[in-house]
CSV table of C-alpha atoms and ligand atoms in Angstrom, one decimal:
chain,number,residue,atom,x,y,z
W,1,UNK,CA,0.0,0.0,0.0
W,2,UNK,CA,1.6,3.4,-0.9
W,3,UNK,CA,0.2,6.4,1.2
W,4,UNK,CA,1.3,9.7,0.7
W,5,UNK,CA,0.4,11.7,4.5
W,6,UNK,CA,-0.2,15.9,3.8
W,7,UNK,CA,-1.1,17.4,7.0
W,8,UNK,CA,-1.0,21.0,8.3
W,9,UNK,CA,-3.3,23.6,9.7
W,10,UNK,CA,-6.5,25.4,7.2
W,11,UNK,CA,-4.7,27.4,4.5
W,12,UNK,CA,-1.1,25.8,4.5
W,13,UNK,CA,-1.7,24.5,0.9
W,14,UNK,CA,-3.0,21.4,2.1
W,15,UNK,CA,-5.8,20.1,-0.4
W,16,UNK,CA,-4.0,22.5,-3.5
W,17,UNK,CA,-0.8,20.2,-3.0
W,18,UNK,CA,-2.5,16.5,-2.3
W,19,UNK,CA,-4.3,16.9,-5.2
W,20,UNK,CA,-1.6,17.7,-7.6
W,21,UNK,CA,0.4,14.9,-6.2
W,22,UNK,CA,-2.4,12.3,-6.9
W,23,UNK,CA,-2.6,13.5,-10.0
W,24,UNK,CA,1.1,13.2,-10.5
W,25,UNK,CA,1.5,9.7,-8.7
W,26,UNK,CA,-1.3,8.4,-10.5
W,27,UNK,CA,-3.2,8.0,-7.1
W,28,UNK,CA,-6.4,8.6,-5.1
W,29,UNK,CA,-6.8,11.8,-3.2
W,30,UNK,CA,-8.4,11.9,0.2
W,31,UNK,CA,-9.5,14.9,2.2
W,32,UNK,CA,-10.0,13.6,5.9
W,33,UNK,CA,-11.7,17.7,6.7
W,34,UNK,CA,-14.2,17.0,4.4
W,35,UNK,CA,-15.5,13.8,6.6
W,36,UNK,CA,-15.0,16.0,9.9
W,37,UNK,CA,-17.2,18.5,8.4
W,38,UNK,CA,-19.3,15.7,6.6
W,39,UNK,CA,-20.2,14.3,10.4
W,40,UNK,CA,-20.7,17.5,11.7
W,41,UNK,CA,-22.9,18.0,9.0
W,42,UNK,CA,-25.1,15.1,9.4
W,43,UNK,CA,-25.4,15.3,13.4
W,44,UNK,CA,-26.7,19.1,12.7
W,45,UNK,CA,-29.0,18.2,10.0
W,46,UNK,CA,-30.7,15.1,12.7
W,47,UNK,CA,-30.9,18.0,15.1
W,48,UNK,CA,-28.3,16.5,17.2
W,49,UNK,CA,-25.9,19.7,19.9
W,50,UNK,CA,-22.6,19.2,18.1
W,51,UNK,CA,-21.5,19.2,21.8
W,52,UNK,CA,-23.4,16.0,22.9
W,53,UNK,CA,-20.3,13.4,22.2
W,54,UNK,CA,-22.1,9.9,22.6
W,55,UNK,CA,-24.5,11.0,20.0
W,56,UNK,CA,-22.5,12.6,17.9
W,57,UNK,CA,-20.3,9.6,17.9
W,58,UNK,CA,-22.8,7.2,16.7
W,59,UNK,CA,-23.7,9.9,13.9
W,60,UNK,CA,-19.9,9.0,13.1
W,61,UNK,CA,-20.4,5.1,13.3
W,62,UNK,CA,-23.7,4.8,11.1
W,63,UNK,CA,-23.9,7.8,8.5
W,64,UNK,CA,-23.5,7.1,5.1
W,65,UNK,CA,-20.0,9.0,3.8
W,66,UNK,CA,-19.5,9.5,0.0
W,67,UNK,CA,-16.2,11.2,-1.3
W,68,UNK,CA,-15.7,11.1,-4.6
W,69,UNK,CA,-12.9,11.6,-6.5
W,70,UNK,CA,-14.2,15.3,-8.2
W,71,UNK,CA,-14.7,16.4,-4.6
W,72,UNK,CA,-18.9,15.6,-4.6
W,73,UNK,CA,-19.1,15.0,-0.5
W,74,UNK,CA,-22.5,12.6,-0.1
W,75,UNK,CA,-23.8,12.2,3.2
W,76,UNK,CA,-27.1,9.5,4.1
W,77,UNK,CA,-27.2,9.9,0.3
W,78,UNK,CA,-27.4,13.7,-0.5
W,79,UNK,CA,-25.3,16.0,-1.6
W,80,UNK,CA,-23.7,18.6,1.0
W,81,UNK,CA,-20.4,19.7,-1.1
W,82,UNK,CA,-21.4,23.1,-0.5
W,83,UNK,CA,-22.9,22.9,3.3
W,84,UNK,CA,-20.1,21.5,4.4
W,85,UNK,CA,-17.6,24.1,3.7
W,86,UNK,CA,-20.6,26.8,4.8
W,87,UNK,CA,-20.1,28.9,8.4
W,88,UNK,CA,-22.7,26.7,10.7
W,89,UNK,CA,-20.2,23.1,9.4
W,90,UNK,CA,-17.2,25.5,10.5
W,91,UNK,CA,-17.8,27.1,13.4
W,92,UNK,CA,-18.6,23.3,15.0
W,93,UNK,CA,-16.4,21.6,13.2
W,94,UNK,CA,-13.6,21.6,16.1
W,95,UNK,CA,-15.8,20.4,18.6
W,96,UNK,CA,-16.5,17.4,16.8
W,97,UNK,CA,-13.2,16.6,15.4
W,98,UNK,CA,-12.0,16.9,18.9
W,99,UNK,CA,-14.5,14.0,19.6
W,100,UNK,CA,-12.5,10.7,20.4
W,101,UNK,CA,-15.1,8.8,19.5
W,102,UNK,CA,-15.8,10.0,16.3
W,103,UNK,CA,-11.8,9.9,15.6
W,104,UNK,CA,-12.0,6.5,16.1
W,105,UNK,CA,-14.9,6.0,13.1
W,106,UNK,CA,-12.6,7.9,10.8
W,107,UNK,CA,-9.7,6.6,11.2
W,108,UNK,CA,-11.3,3.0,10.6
W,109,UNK,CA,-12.9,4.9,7.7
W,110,UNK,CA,-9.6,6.2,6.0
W,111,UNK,CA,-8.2,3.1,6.6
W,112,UNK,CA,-10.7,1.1,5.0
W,113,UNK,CA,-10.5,4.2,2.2
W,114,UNK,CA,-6.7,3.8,1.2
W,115,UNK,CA,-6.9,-0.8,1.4
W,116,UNK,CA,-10.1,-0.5,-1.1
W,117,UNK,CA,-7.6,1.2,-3.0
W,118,UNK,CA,-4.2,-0.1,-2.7
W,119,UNK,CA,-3.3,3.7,-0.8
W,120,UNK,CA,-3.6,7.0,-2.2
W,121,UNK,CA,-2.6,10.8,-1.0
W,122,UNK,CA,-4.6,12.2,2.1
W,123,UNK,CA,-4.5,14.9,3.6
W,124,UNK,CA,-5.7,16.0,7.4
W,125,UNK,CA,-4.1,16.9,10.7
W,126,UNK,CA,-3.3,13.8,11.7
W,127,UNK,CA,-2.4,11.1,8.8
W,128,UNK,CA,1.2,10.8,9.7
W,129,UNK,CA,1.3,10.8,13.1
W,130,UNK,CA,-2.0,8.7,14.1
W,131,UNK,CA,-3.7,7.2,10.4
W,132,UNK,CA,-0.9,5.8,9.0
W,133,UNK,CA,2.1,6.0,10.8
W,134,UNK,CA,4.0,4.2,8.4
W,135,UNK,CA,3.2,6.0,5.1
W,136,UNK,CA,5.7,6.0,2.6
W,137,UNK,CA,6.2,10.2,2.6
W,138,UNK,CA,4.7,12.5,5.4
W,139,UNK,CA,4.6,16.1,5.0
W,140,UNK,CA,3.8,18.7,6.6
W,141,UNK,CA,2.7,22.1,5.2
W,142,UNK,CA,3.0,25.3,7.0
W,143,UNK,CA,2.7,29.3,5.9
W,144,UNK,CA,2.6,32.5,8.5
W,145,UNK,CA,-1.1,32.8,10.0
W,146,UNK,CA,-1.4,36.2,7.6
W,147,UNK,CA,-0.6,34.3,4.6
W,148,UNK,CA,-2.9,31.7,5.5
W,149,UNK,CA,-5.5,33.8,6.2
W,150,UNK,CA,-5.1,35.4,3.1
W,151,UNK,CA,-5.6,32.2,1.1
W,152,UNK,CA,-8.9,31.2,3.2
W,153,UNK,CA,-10.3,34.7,2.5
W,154,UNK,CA,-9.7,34.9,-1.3
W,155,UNK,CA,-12.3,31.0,-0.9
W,156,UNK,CA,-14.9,32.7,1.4
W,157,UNK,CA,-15.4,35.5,-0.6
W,158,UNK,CA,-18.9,36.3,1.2
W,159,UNK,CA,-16.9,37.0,4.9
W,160,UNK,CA,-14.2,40.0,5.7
W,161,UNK,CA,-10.2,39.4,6.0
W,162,UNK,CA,-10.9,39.7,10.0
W,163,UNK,CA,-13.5,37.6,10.4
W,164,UNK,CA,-11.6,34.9,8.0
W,165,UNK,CA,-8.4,35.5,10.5
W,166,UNK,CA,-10.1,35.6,13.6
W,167,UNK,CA,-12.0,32.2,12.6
W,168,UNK,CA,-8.5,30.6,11.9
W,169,UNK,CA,-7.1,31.5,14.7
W,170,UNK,CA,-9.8,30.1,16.7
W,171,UNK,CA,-9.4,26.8,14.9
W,172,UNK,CA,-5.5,26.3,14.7
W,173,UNK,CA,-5.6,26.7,18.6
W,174,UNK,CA,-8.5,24.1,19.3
W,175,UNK,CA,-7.1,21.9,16.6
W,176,UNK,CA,-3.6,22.1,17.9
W,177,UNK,CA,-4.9,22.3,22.0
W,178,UNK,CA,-7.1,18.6,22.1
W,179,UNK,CA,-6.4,15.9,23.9
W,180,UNK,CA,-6.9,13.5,20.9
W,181,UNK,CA,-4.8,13.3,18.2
W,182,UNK,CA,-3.8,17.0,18.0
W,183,UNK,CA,-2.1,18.6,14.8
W,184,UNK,CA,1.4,18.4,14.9
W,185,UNK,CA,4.7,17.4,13.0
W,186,UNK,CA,5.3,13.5,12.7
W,187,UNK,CA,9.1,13.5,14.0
W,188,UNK,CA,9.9,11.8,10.4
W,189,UNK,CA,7.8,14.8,8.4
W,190,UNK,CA,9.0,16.6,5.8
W,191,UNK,CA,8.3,20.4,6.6
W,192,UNK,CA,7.9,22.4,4.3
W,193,UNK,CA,7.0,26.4,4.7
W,194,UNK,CA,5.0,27.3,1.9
W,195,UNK,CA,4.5,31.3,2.7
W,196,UNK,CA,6.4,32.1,-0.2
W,197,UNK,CA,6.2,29.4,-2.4
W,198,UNK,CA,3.8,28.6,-5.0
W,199,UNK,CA,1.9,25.4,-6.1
W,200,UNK,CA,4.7,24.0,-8.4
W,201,UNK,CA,7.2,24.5,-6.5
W,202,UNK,CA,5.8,22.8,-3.6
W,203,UNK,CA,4.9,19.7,-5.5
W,204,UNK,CA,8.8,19.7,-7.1
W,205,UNK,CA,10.2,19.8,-3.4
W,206,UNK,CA,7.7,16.7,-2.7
W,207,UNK,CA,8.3,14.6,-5.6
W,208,UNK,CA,12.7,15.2,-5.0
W,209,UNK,CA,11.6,14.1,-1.6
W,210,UNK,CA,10.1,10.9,-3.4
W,211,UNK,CA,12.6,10.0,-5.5
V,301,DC,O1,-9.1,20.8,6.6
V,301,DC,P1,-10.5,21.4,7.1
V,301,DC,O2,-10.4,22.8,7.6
V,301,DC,O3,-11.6,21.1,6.2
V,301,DC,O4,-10.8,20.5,8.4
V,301,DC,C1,-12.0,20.6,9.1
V,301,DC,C2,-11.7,20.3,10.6
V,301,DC,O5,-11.5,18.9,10.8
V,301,DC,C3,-10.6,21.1,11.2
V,301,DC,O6,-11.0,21.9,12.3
V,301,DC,C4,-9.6,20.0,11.7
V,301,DC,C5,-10.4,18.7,11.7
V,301,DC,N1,-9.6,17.6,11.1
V,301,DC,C6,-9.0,16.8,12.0
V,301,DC,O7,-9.2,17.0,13.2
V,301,DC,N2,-8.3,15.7,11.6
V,301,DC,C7,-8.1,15.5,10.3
V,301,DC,N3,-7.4,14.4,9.9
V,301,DC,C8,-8.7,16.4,9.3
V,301,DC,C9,-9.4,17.5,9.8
């Protein structure tokens, strides 16, 4: 099985930079936020307080997840692509990823995802050090919160630089502050700072890496 790990916090280049990759490598490409917010998703559309953890957990366990490969999310059947990414998924999106319960469904998800396939290139917070600790390549982006910020802004057209920046903020510190699985460098990661780097250049310091 050959997994490619990308993780980093919202904004580092993340999904720009898998997605290239598993273009490149002739792989599948796996974006583990999407389920997060696919969850969250479901447990708000059955009514369920994202802060009510058994529930929520089950939610996790027995929802129907669909991710295909032109980025269509399906959940119990219907298409959210665009709910998930909208500002009720985000702003409770931390609270459930910070769920162990429902960690434990995804990772049994994702793992399931990548031997259906024989691996692929997935991206998250927490591929290298918890999902697949013994992936082939594990990266890790990172860019200066203003860049970052930036980047998120310029894809949320509909919301100010401040409230884009105040937002990430909030979620690099909860992602980065849980108990379970928190973001942060595999010791084996390669880092890479992609503030001032674009796309291409990114995937050329990758694929050296791979070679
Ligand atoms: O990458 P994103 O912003 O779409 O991720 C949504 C949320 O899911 C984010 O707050 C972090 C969380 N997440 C996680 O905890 N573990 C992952 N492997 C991927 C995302």
């Amino acid at each position: 099985m050959r997994v490619i790990a990308i993780d980093g916090p919202a904004g580092s280049g993340k999904s720009t930079v898998a997605r290239a990759l598993a273009q490149k490598l002739g792989l599948d490409y796996l974006d583990t936020g999407a389920m997060y917010r696919a969850v969250t998703f479901a447990a708000l559309r059955r009514g369920i307080d994202p802060d009510d953890g058994e529930r929520v957990a089950r939610v996790a366990e027995d929802c129907e997840l669909e991710m295909t490969d032109d980025g269509t999310v399906r959940v119990d059947g219907a298409d959210a692509t665009i709910e998930i990414r909208g500002p009720e998924v985000t702003r409770a999106v931390s609270i459930v990823a910070a769920n162990p319960g429902v960690r434990e469904q995804m990772r049994r998800r994702q793992r399931a995802w990548a031997e259906q396939r024989g691996g692929g290139v997935i991206e998250g917070r927490d591929i290298g050090t918890v999902v697949f600790p013994d992936a082939e390549l594990k990266v890790y982006l990172d860019a200066r919160p203003e860049v970052r910020a930036a980047r998120r802004s310029k894809e949320v057209s509909d919301l100010s630089y401040e409230t884009v920046a105040a937002d990430l903020a909030r979620r690099d510190a909860l992602d980065q502050g849980r108990a379970h699985d928190p973001l942060r460098e595999a010791p084996d990661a390669f880092v890479v700072d992609t503030s001032e780097l674009g796309v291409d250049e990114i995937v050329e310091r990758v694929m050296e890496r791979l070679a």
